[in-house]
């Protein structure tokens, strides 16, 4: 077991090249099982979740792995696909294993999986995914935690009761090789949905409207591999802005897509931070003292992302005044507040609402990452705290950040990764 040791108080300054997006690469890796020939993905983040997806691809008979010469490139050849079942141990490594359901059904008309794993941030059912697939003609048997699906998907009109990101992606995956046309109304509009559609269209699919309120997918008979560059990770980008807001300093984010972050930068501006963007860079300066924000409501894209709630809250723990959060997406996404309180934060949580009274200082403490983004929130809080913090359970953080300690050290943070025996 490893932990992060952080000595707070250093101002952050320098440039960060933003990693490729976790939430884009994972559905695209699942999609690649449907492609004949070679798929080459550039700008892939080396995350534990990426390796989990590669393990699933290889288990299924595909050949998939990071290029031995170019660090951020993944090569996939799916022609050897000879299975449609995924063992429970691989399914439970991450939530995104569920994308293989749509992709395997599209390609083979069969799949045998179990309920996926992932961070414990709420009940995270997959009822919307399953209802949509049933509408597409799939017969689904759920028994003893297992899910057995059979049937070649056919086109269908699907209206989502909630614009679930994962369900939208699974429907797209099942629909690209389906017989006929699938229409999704009220789909998720996150940039990662647009990226998945762009990738699939490059492979020969016919998807229109991704990123908007009505997606139309005309089924095609086959897909071929292609070369595709994974979009920058807007959540990782926001994390480094929040860390700088919390600790103080000035950074430049390079290779990002600033408009993907509009809802987050709007909140950071309300906090008294200065932001200037070009087409692919964000120049960011944290002016102290930070100001409290009246209310931060998490919403589906293009609203404020639930994934950014924890680390923006970390920065607001030492802002002047009272900030209120309303978490509208996941019901159990305030587990990081216990760690913040241990560092001296003044936070009350009532159901989906958290009230943060700014305090003058946080102080270092021993805490455990409760989940991926909550763990990143603890890192941001520790960077602003007086003294030394120890954050355990960092395997959660590794699910979404490529060597977070190296990125933050490169802009002046005092942070190191040690084994639990201190080495
Ligand atoms: C994705 C992101 C995650 C982000 C979340 C919300 C990936 C790999 N993960 O997760 O980082 O926090 O979007 O932006 O892209 N729901 C149901 N039934 C379903 C599906 C979802 O009730 O069948 C509910 C969930 O419990 C949750 C809400 O819908 O309350 C949003 O979930 P969803 O948009 O599906 O998130 P994920 O795809 O799991």
Tab-separated table of C-alpha atoms and ligand atoms in Angstrom:
chain	number	residue	atom	x	y	z
A	1	UNK	CA	0.000	0.000	0.000
A	2	UNK	CA	1.281	3.446	-0.876
A	3	UNK	CA	0.464	6.877	0.475
A	4	UNK	CA	1.093	10.497	-0.387
A	5	UNK	CA	3.007	12.725	2.011
A	6	UNK	CA	2.296	16.393	1.398
A	7	UNK	CA	3.875	19.377	3.122
A	8	UNK	CA	1.452	22.222	2.519
A	9	UNK	CA	2.160	25.888	2.024
A	10	UNK	CA	4.191	26.001	-1.206
A	11	UNK	CA	2.921	28.359	-3.897
A	12	UNK	CA	2.458	26.537	-7.191
A	13	UNK	CA	3.848	27.856	-10.411
A	14	UNK	CA	4.704	26.498	-13.861
A	15	UNK	CA	3.191	24.707	-16.833
A	16	UNK	CA	1.207	21.469	-16.869
A	17	UNK	CA	0.465	19.441	-19.983
A	18	UNK	CA	-2.979	17.997	-19.344
A	19	UNK	CA	-3.265	14.191	-19.616
A	20	UNK	CA	-5.682	12.420	-21.979
A	21	UNK	CA	-9.201	11.967	-20.629
A	22	UNK	CA	-9.929	8.879	-18.568
A	23	UNK	CA	-13.641	9.114	-19.292
A	24	UNK	CA	-12.959	9.278	-23.028
A	25	UNK	CA	-10.324	6.556	-23.373
A	26	UNK	CA	-12.293	3.897	-21.466
A	27	UNK	CA	-15.433	3.731	-23.669
A	28	UNK	CA	-13.214	4.081	-26.755
A	29	UNK	CA	-11.103	1.090	-25.665
A	30	UNK	CA	-14.331	-0.912	-25.286
A	31	UNK	CA	-15.484	0.311	-28.720
A	32	UNK	CA	-12.265	-0.966	-30.290
A	33	UNK	CA	-13.407	-4.610	-29.883
A	34	UNK	CA	-15.802	-3.932	-32.755
A	35	UNK	CA	-13.105	-2.781	-35.208
A	36	UNK	CA	-11.410	-4.944	-37.823
A	37	UNK	CA	-7.720	-4.225	-38.379
A	38	UNK	CA	-5.588	-2.010	-36.182
A	39	UNK	CA	-6.715	0.841	-33.930
A	40	UNK	CA	-4.128	3.337	-32.738
A	41	UNK	CA	-5.064	5.640	-29.871
A	42	UNK	CA	-2.838	8.619	-29.067
A	43	UNK	CA	-2.683	10.713	-25.882
A	44	UNK	CA	-3.797	7.806	-23.688
A	45	UNK	CA	-3.366	8.341	-19.950
A	46	UNK	CA	-1.442	5.633	-18.062
A	47	UNK	CA	-4.022	5.051	-15.338
A	48	UNK	CA	-4.917	1.934	-13.408
A	49	UNK	CA	-8.361	2.043	-15.099
A	50	UNK	CA	-6.686	2.133	-18.538
A	51	UNK	CA	-4.699	-0.990	-17.615
A	52	UNK	CA	-7.928	-2.654	-16.402
A	53	UNK	CA	-9.535	-2.024	-19.820
A	54	UNK	CA	-6.436	-3.440	-21.547
A	55	UNK	CA	-6.637	-6.564	-19.357
A	56	UNK	CA	-10.270	-7.055	-20.440
A	57	UNK	CA	-9.379	-6.600	-24.135
A	58	UNK	CA	-6.572	-9.157	-23.883
A	59	UNK	CA	-8.796	-11.599	-21.971
A	60	UNK	CA	-11.331	-11.353	-24.806
A	61	UNK	CA	-8.669	-12.467	-27.300
A	62	UNK	CA	-7.688	-9.040	-28.661
A	63	UNK	CA	-4.114	-7.844	-28.628
A	64	UNK	CA	-3.951	-4.496	-26.841
A	65	UNK	CA	-1.242	-2.575	-25.034
A	66	UNK	CA	0.806	0.589	-24.778
A	67	UNK	CA	3.264	1.031	-27.633
A	68	UNK	CA	6.785	0.094	-26.562
A	69	UNK	CA	8.269	3.206	-28.238
A	70	UNK	CA	5.685	5.963	-27.732
A	71	UNK	CA	4.564	6.339	-24.129
A	72	UNK	CA	1.009	7.563	-24.668
A	73	UNK	CA	-0.014	5.386	-27.615
A	74	UNK	CA	-2.160	2.254	-27.336
A	75	UNK	CA	-2.330	-0.241	-30.219
A	76	UNK	CA	-5.278	-2.621	-30.452
A	77	UNK	CA	-5.937	-5.491	-32.836
A	78	UNK	CA	-9.358	-6.955	-32.179
A	79	UNK	CA	-9.420	-9.549	-34.960
A	80	UNK	CA	-8.588	-12.308	-32.436
A	81	UNK	CA	-11.743	-11.622	-30.369
A	82	UNK	CA	-12.949	-15.079	-29.375
A	83	UNK	CA	-14.912	-14.606	-26.137
A	84	UNK	CA	-17.943	-12.689	-24.984
A	85	UNK	CA	-17.660	-13.279	-21.236
A	86	UNK	CA	-15.733	-11.147	-18.740
A	87	UNK	CA	-14.740	-12.650	-15.377
A	88	UNK	CA	-16.149	-11.002	-12.240
A	89	UNK	CA	-12.670	-10.065	-11.034
A	90	UNK	CA	-12.052	-7.933	-14.172
A	91	UNK	CA	-15.579	-6.477	-14.210
A	92	UNK	CA	-15.203	-5.317	-10.598
A	93	UNK	CA	-11.938	-3.453	-11.180
A	94	UNK	CA	-13.790	-0.394	-12.502
A	95	UNK	CA	-17.203	1.021	-13.359
A	96	UNK	CA	-16.284	1.446	-17.023
A	97	UNK	CA	-16.090	-2.319	-17.574
A	98	UNK	CA	-19.838	-1.933	-18.288
A	99	UNK	CA	-19.029	-0.419	-21.718
A	100	UNK	CA	-17.963	-3.846	-22.919
A	101	UNK	CA	-21.629	-4.866	-22.661
A	102	UNK	CA	-22.753	-2.603	-25.522
A	103	UNK	CA	-19.613	-3.238	-27.569
A	104	UNK	CA	-19.713	-7.051	-27.254
A	105	UNK	CA	-23.426	-7.125	-28.053
A	106	UNK	CA	-22.834	-4.973	-31.122
A	107	UNK	CA	-20.038	-7.204	-32.331
A	108	UNK	CA	-21.123	-10.723	-31.288
A	109	UNK	CA	-24.774	-10.524	-30.190
A	110	UNK	CA	-23.834	-12.026	-26.829
A	111	UNK	CA	-22.205	-11.107	-23.555
A	112	UNK	CA	-21.864	-12.547	-20.074
A	113	UNK	CA	-20.729	-10.144	-17.356
A	114	UNK	CA	-21.515	-9.144	-13.779
A	115	UNK	CA	-22.368	-5.789	-12.210
A	116	UNK	CA	-19.363	-3.462	-12.499
A	117	UNK	CA	-17.180	-2.126	-9.675
A	118	UNK	CA	-15.986	1.460	-9.269
A	119	UNK	CA	-15.954	4.174	-6.621
A	120	UNK	CA	-18.618	4.002	-3.916
A	121	UNK	CA	-20.205	7.409	-4.499
A	122	UNK	CA	-23.830	6.269	-4.573
A	123	UNK	CA	-25.951	3.295	-5.553
A	124	UNK	CA	-24.907	3.526	-9.242
A	125	UNK	CA	-27.523	1.210	-10.772
A	126	UNK	CA	-27.444	0.254	-14.477
A	127	UNK	CA	-31.217	0.046	-14.956
A	128	UNK	CA	-31.207	2.739	-17.690
A	129	UNK	CA	-28.548	0.796	-19.660
A	130	UNK	CA	-30.500	-2.454	-19.368
A	131	UNK	CA	-33.893	-0.938	-20.242
A	132	UNK	CA	-32.411	0.617	-23.395
A	133	UNK	CA	-30.750	-2.613	-24.492
A	134	UNK	CA	-34.031	-4.487	-23.947
A	135	UNK	CA	-35.701	-1.943	-26.252
A	136	UNK	CA	-33.053	-2.827	-28.810
A	137	UNK	CA	-34.167	-6.449	-28.694
A	138	UNK	CA	-31.601	-7.864	-26.298
A	139	UNK	CA	-32.760	-10.622	-23.945
A	140	UNK	CA	-31.214	-10.016	-20.552
A	141	UNK	CA	-31.164	-12.448	-17.653
A	142	UNK	CA	-29.971	-11.156	-14.323
A	143	UNK	CA	-29.246	-13.809	-11.702
A	144	UNK	CA	-26.886	-14.019	-8.695
A	145	UNK	CA	-25.110	-10.777	-9.647
A	146	UNK	CA	-24.474	-12.027	-13.197
A	147	UNK	CA	-25.896	-10.543	-16.392
A	148	UNK	CA	-26.360	-12.712	-19.447
A	149	UNK	CA	-27.361	-10.954	-22.687
A	150	UNK	CA	-28.229	-12.451	-26.048
A	151	UNK	CA	-29.506	-11.056	-29.311
A	152	UNK	CA	-28.227	-8.891	-32.122
A	153	UNK	CA	-29.321	-5.313	-31.320
A	154	UNK	CA	-31.811	-3.647	-33.639
A	155	UNK	CA	-32.551	0.055	-33.998
A	156	UNK	CA	-34.992	1.625	-31.527
A	157	UNK	CA	-36.291	4.974	-30.308
A	158	UNK	CA	-34.957	5.465	-26.804
A	159	UNK	CA	-35.924	8.362	-24.546
A	160	UNK	CA	-33.716	8.507	-21.472
A	161	UNK	CA	-35.385	9.368	-18.147
A	162	UNK	CA	-32.036	10.859	-17.044
A	163	UNK	CA	-29.132	11.762	-19.369
A	164	UNK	CA	-26.812	9.081	-17.975
A	165	UNK	CA	-23.307	9.281	-19.438
A	166	UNK	CA	-22.653	5.550	-19.257
A	167	UNK	CA	-26.080	4.562	-20.606
A	168	UNK	CA	-25.748	6.972	-23.555
A	169	UNK	CA	-22.347	5.452	-24.373
A	170	UNK	CA	-23.589	1.878	-24.052
A	171	UNK	CA	-26.533	2.587	-26.362
A	172	UNK	CA	-24.232	4.173	-28.955
A	173	UNK	CA	-21.914	1.160	-28.726
A	174	UNK	CA	-24.762	-1.314	-29.166
A	175	UNK	CA	-26.319	0.737	-31.979
A	176	UNK	CA	-23.413	1.308	-34.371
A	177	UNK	CA	-23.512	-2.251	-35.773
A	178	UNK	CA	-27.248	-2.773	-35.153
A	179	UNK	CA	-29.822	-3.427	-37.855
A	180	UNK	CA	-31.616	-0.139	-38.515
A	181	UNK	CA	-31.629	3.282	-36.913
A	182	UNK	CA	-31.439	4.135	-33.220
A	183	UNK	CA	-32.549	7.511	-31.896
A	184	UNK	CA	-31.673	8.692	-28.406
A	185	UNK	CA	-33.555	11.620	-26.929
A	186	UNK	CA	-32.316	13.295	-23.744
A	187	UNK	CA	-28.830	11.757	-24.099
A	188	UNK	CA	-25.868	12.903	-22.032
A	189	UNK	CA	-23.992	15.742	-23.773
A	190	UNK	CA	-20.602	15.428	-22.079
A	191	UNK	CA	-17.563	16.024	-24.346
A	192	UNK	CA	-16.630	12.363	-23.865
A	193	UNK	CA	-19.873	11.365	-25.664
A	194	UNK	CA	-18.859	13.524	-28.625
A	195	UNK	CA	-15.374	11.973	-28.531
A	196	UNK	CA	-16.778	8.424	-28.610
A	197	UNK	CA	-18.987	9.318	-31.589
A	198	UNK	CA	-16.065	11.002	-33.385
A	199	UNK	CA	-13.907	7.921	-32.872
A	200	UNK	CA	-16.632	5.546	-34.087
A	201	UNK	CA	-17.418	7.728	-37.124
A	202	UNK	CA	-13.721	7.606	-38.005
A	203	UNK	CA	-14.046	3.805	-37.866
A	204	UNK	CA	-16.941	3.871	-40.356
A	205	UNK	CA	-19.961	4.357	-38.073
A	206	UNK	CA	-22.818	6.737	-38.906
A	207	UNK	CA	-23.623	8.783	-35.780
A	208	UNK	CA	-25.145	12.260	-35.909
A	209	UNK	CA	-25.998	14.736	-33.173
A	210	UNK	CA	-23.618	13.597	-30.395
A	211	UNK	CA	-23.140	16.443	-27.926
A	212	UNK	CA	-26.703	17.648	-28.550
A	213	UNK	CA	-30.162	16.635	-27.362
A	214	UNK	CA	-30.957	14.063	-30.063
A	215	UNK	CA	-28.528	11.432	-31.328
A	216	UNK	CA	-29.249	9.394	-34.461
A	217	UNK	CA	-27.248	6.257	-35.174
A	218	UNK	CA	-27.693	4.460	-38.474
A	219	UNK	CA	-26.355	0.925	-38.088
A	220	UNK	CA	-23.529	-0.077	-40.464
A	221	UNK	CA	-22.320	-3.574	-41.350
A	222	UNK	CA	-18.727	-3.301	-40.105
A	223	UNK	CA	-16.175	-1.001	-38.501
A	224	UNK	CA	-12.495	-0.670	-39.286
A	225	UNK	CA	-9.671	0.516	-37.043
A	226	UNK	CA	-8.371	4.080	-37.213
A	227	UNK	CA	-5.919	6.476	-35.610
A	228	UNK	CA	-7.527	8.734	-33.018
A	229	UNK	CA	-6.256	11.209	-30.427
A	230	UNK	CA	-7.940	11.098	-27.006
A	231	UNK	CA	-9.252	14.500	-25.871
A	232	UNK	CA	-7.638	16.241	-22.888
A	233	UNK	CA	-9.002	15.404	-19.449
A	234	UNK	CA	-11.188	18.311	-18.336
A	235	UNK	CA	-11.522	16.882	-14.818
A	236	UNK	CA	-7.751	16.484	-14.343
A	237	UNK	CA	-7.320	20.020	-15.725
A	238	UNK	CA	-9.859	21.342	-13.213
A	239	UNK	CA	-8.082	19.453	-10.426
A	240	UNK	CA	-4.796	21.286	-11.058
A	241	UNK	CA	-6.621	24.638	-11.176
A	242	UNK	CA	-8.291	23.857	-7.842
A	243	UNK	CA	-4.966	22.763	-6.299
A	244	UNK	CA	-3.456	26.099	-7.364
A	245	UNK	CA	-6.471	28.018	-6.060
A	246	UNK	CA	-6.091	26.222	-2.715
A	247	UNK	CA	-2.307	26.568	-2.401
A	248	UNK	CA	-1.930	29.921	-4.158
A	249	UNK	CA	0.128	30.578	-7.271
A	250	UNK	CA	0.021	30.880	-11.033
A	251	UNK	CA	-0.032	28.057	-13.560
A	252	UNK	CA	-0.578	27.504	-17.259
A	253	UNK	CA	-2.500	24.470	-18.425
A	254	UNK	CA	-1.300	23.425	-21.865
A	255	UNK	CA	-3.024	21.119	-24.293
A	256	UNK	CA	-6.493	21.489	-22.811
A	257	UNK	CA	-9.859	22.480	-24.270
A	258	UNK	CA	-10.823	25.534	-22.205
A	259	UNK	CA	-14.513	25.609	-23.141
A	260	UNK	CA	-14.963	22.101	-21.699
A	261	UNK	CA	-14.169	23.744	-18.363
A	262	UNK	CA	-16.426	26.793	-18.636
A	263	UNK	CA	-18.676	25.868	-15.697
A	264	UNK	CA	-15.643	25.285	-13.465
A	265	UNK	CA	-13.698	28.380	-14.499
A	266	UNK	CA	-16.865	30.456	-13.893
A	267	UNK	CA	-16.838	29.273	-10.261
A	268	UNK	CA	-13.078	29.876	-9.938
A	269	UNK	CA	-13.596	33.435	-11.205
A	270	UNK	CA	-16.254	33.985	-8.545
A	271	UNK	CA	-13.612	32.789	-6.069
A	272	UNK	CA	-11.377	35.719	-7.095
A	273	UNK	CA	-9.072	33.790	-9.440
A	274	UNK	CA	-7.890	35.311	-12.703
A	275	UNK	CA	-8.321	33.231	-15.836
A	276	UNK	CA	-7.317	33.884	-19.409
A	277	UNK	CA	-7.834	31.249	-22.088
A	278	UNK	CA	-6.654	30.699	-25.650
A	279	UNK	CA	-7.863	27.865	-27.885
A	280	UNK	CA	-5.773	25.251	-26.048
A	281	UNK	CA	-4.303	26.916	-22.943
A	282	UNK	CA	-5.549	28.303	-19.653
A	283	UNK	CA	-3.491	30.927	-17.795
A	284	UNK	CA	-4.557	30.818	-14.172
A	285	UNK	CA	-3.703	32.968	-11.187
A	286	UNK	CA	-5.093	32.501	-7.684
A	287	UNK	CA	-5.566	35.783	-5.844
A	288	UNK	CA	-5.737	35.456	-2.068
A	289	UNK	CA	-7.904	35.617	-0.131
A	290	UNK	CA	-10.278	33.413	-2.078
A	291	UNK	CA	-13.918	34.456	-1.909
A	292	UNK	CA	-16.751	32.117	-0.944
A	293	UNK	CA	-19.252	31.087	-3.631
A	294	UNK	CA	-22.942	31.507	-2.963
A	295	UNK	CA	-23.921	28.121	-4.335
A	296	UNK	CA	-22.221	25.423	-6.407
A	297	UNK	CA	-24.794	23.056	-7.917
A	298	UNK	CA	-23.533	19.911	-9.615
A	299	UNK	CA	-25.348	19.232	-12.871
A	300	UNK	CA	-25.007	17.309	-16.097
A	301	UNK	CA	-22.810	18.898	-18.784
A	302	UNK	CA	-22.555	21.793	-19.553
A	303	UNK	CA	-23.332	22.416	-15.865
A	304	UNK	CA	-20.819	22.196	-13.026
A	305	UNK	CA	-19.469	18.592	-12.984
A	306	UNK	CA	-20.016	16.423	-9.936
A	307	UNK	CA	-16.448	15.170	-10.486
A	308	UNK	CA	-15.104	18.644	-9.595
A	309	UNK	CA	-17.143	19.182	-6.428
A	310	UNK	CA	-14.589	17.734	-3.956
A	311	UNK	CA	-11.519	19.715	-5.011
A	312	UNK	CA	-13.359	23.007	-5.501
A	313	UNK	CA	-14.728	22.475	-1.979
A	314	UNK	CA	-11.152	21.907	-0.766
A	315	UNK	CA	-10.163	25.336	-2.090
A	316	UNK	CA	-13.282	26.956	-0.589
A	317	UNK	CA	-12.480	25.603	2.898
A	318	UNK	CA	-10.133	28.583	3.370
A	319	UNK	CA	-12.121	31.165	1.386
A	320	UNK	CA	-13.576	34.245	3.018
A	321	UNK	CA	-17.278	33.615	3.777
A	322	UNK	CA	-19.793	30.806	3.467
A	323	UNK	CA	-20.106	28.544	0.408
A	324	UNK	CA	-22.965	26.154	-0.248
A	325	UNK	CA	-22.818	22.996	-2.346
A	326	UNK	CA	-25.786	21.073	-3.752
A	327	UNK	CA	-24.768	17.628	-5.050
A	328	UNK	CA	-27.459	16.630	-7.540
A	329	UNK	CA	-25.868	13.681	-9.356
A	330	UNK	CA	-24.599	11.149	-6.798
A	331	UNK	CA	-26.157	10.719	-3.354
A	332	UNK	CA	-22.977	9.691	-1.521
A	333	UNK	CA	-20.417	12.152	-2.771
A	334	UNK	CA	-19.423	14.032	0.367
A	335	UNK	CA	-17.200	11.374	1.917
A	336	UNK	CA	-14.151	13.639	1.564
A	337	UNK	CA	-15.683	16.147	4.021
A	338	UNK	CA	-14.592	13.934	6.959
A	339	UNK	CA	-10.958	14.343	5.852
A	340	UNK	CA	-11.393	18.097	5.363
A	341	UNK	CA	-12.860	18.376	8.874
A	342	UNK	CA	-9.866	16.499	10.275
A	343	UNK	CA	-7.730	19.227	8.669
A	344	UNK	CA	-9.747	21.884	10.505
A	345	UNK	CA	-12.407	22.726	7.897
A	346	UNK	CA	-15.819	23.919	9.065
A	347	UNK	CA	-18.347	21.913	7.015
A	348	UNK	CA	-21.877	20.722	7.731
A	349	UNK	CA	-23.517	18.169	5.470
A	350	UNK	CA	-27.301	17.716	5.332
A	351	UNK	CA	-28.277	15.164	2.687
A	352	UNK	CA	-27.344	16.607	-0.684
A	353	UNK	CA	-26.269	19.991	0.730
A	354	UNK	CA	-22.915	20.932	2.264
A	355	UNK	CA	-22.290	24.271	3.954
A	356	UNK	CA	-18.655	25.361	4.095
A	357	UNK	CA	-17.678	28.213	6.427
A	358	UNK	CA	-14.268	29.448	5.353
A	359	UNK	CA	-11.555	29.124	8.034
A	360	UNK	CA	-8.205	30.966	8.150
A	361	UNK	CA	-6.046	27.831	7.915
A	362	UNK	CA	-6.243	24.110	7.415
A	363	UNK	CA	-3.599	22.014	9.142
A	364	UNK	CA	-1.951	18.776	8.052
A	365	UNK	CA	-3.618	15.506	9.082
A	366	UNK	CA	-3.678	11.783	8.325
A	367	UNK	CA	-6.577	10.944	6.012
A	368	UNK	CA	-7.788	8.221	3.664
A	369	UNK	CA	-8.904	8.852	0.076
A	370	UNK	CA	-12.579	7.770	0.112
A	371	UNK	CA	-12.863	7.621	-3.700
A	372	UNK	CA	-11.107	9.008	-6.797
A	373	UNK	CA	-12.213	12.657	-6.811
A	374	UNK	CA	-12.577	12.820	-3.030
A	375	UNK	CA	-8.929	11.718	-2.882
A	376	UNK	CA	-7.968	14.531	-5.260
A	377	UNK	CA	-9.888	16.904	-2.981
A	378	UNK	CA	-7.780	15.777	-0.012
A	379	UNK	CA	-4.624	16.432	-2.049
A	380	UNK	CA	-5.828	19.980	-2.823
A	381	UNK	CA	-6.688	20.584	0.841
A	382	UNK	CA	-3.319	19.219	1.996
A	383	UNK	CA	-1.458	21.539	-0.410
A	384	UNK	CA	-3.092	24.523	1.275
A	385	UNK	CA	-2.675	23.241	4.851
A	386	UNK	CA	-0.061	24.187	7.424
A	387	UNK	CA	2.157	21.189	8.124
A	388	UNK	CA	2.310	17.659	6.843
A	389	UNK	CA	-0.573	15.492	5.634
A	390	UNK	CA	-0.573	11.787	4.880
A	391	UNK	CA	-3.153	10.476	2.424
A	392	UNK	CA	-3.694	6.714	2.283
A	393	UNK	CA	-5.838	4.578	-0.064
A	394	UNK	CA	-4.241	6.338	-3.015
A	395	UNK	CA	-5.098	3.506	-5.398
A	396	UNK	CA	-8.333	5.471	-5.829
A	397	UNK	CA	-6.389	8.543	-6.963
A	398	UNK	CA	-4.316	6.422	-9.377
A	399	UNK	CA	-7.540	5.442	-11.136
A	400	UNK	CA	-7.812	8.931	-12.591
A	401	UNK	CA	-4.480	10.775	-12.377
A	402	UNK	CA	-1.249	9.931	-14.117
A	403	UNK	CA	1.379	10.146	-11.316
A	404	UNK	CA	-0.328	13.052	-9.548
A	405	UNK	CA	2.714	13.562	-7.302
A	406	UNK	CA	5.009	14.114	-10.316
A	407	UNK	CA	2.658	16.619	-11.925
A	408	UNK	CA	2.265	18.593	-8.705
A	409	UNK	CA	6.000	18.430	-7.838
A	410	UNK	CA	6.748	19.851	-11.281
A	411	UNK	CA	4.884	23.040	-10.311
A	412	UNK	CA	6.520	23.346	-6.908
A	413	UNK	CA	4.407	21.246	-4.541
A	414	UNK	CA	6.144	19.347	-1.753
A	415	UNK	CA	4.555	15.949	-2.331
A	416	UNK	CA	5.962	12.451	-2.461
A	417	UNK	CA	4.669	8.917	-2.791
A	418	UNK	CA	5.928	6.429	-0.224
A	419	UNK	CA	5.228	2.806	0.586
A	420	UNK	CA	3.317	2.304	3.819
A	421	UNK	CA	6.585	1.347	5.569
A	422	UNK	CA	7.699	4.943	4.839
A	423	UNK	CA	10.118	4.143	1.957
B	1	LIG	C1	-19.847	9.055	-15.633
B	1	LIG	C2	-18.389	9.354	-15.375
B	1	LIG	C3	-18.195	9.856	-13.949
B	1	LIG	C4	-19.111	11.048	-13.680
B	1	LIG	C5	-20.555	10.725	-14.065
B	1	LIG	C6	-21.459	11.935	-13.973
B	1	LIG	C7	-17.257	7.811	-16.839
B	1	LIG	C8	-16.387	6.611	-16.968
B	1	LIG	N1	-17.626	8.139	-15.588
B	1	LIG	O1	-20.230	8.032	-14.720
B	1	LIG	O2	-16.837	10.251	-13.808
B	1	LIG	O3	-19.056	11.351	-12.295
B	1	LIG	O4	-20.609	10.244	-15.422
B	1	LIG	O5	-20.980	12.953	-14.763
B	1	LIG	O6	-17.549	8.473	-17.799
B	1	LIG	N2	-28.075	6.261	-13.014
B	1	LIG	C9	-29.161	5.446	-12.791
B	1	LIG	N3	-29.317	4.360	-13.620
B	1	LIG	C10	-28.452	4.066	-14.628
B	1	LIG	C11	-27.345	4.913	-14.837
B	1	LIG	C12	-27.172	6.001	-14.007
B	1	LIG	O7	-29.960	5.685	-11.887
B	1	LIG	O8	-28.664	3.064	-15.337
B	1	LIG	C13	-27.852	7.433	-12.122
B	1	LIG	C14	-26.578	7.272	-11.282
B	1	LIG	O9	-26.806	6.494	-10.135
B	1	LIG	C15	-26.232	8.703	-10.977
B	1	LIG	C16	-26.661	9.433	-12.252
B	1	LIG	O10	-27.591	8.569	-12.905
B	1	LIG	O11	-26.996	9.155	-9.892
B	1	LIG	C17	-25.516	9.767	-13.178
B	1	LIG	O12	-24.880	8.585	-13.591
B	1	LIG	P1	-24.143	8.450	-15.006
B	1	LIG	O13	-24.321	9.699	-15.789
B	1	LIG	O14	-24.581	7.164	-15.609
B	1	LIG	O15	-22.643	8.330	-14.549
B	1	LIG	P2	-21.582	7.234	-14.961
B	1	LIG	O16	-21.712	6.908	-16.407
B	1	LIG	O17	-21.582	6.131	-13.969
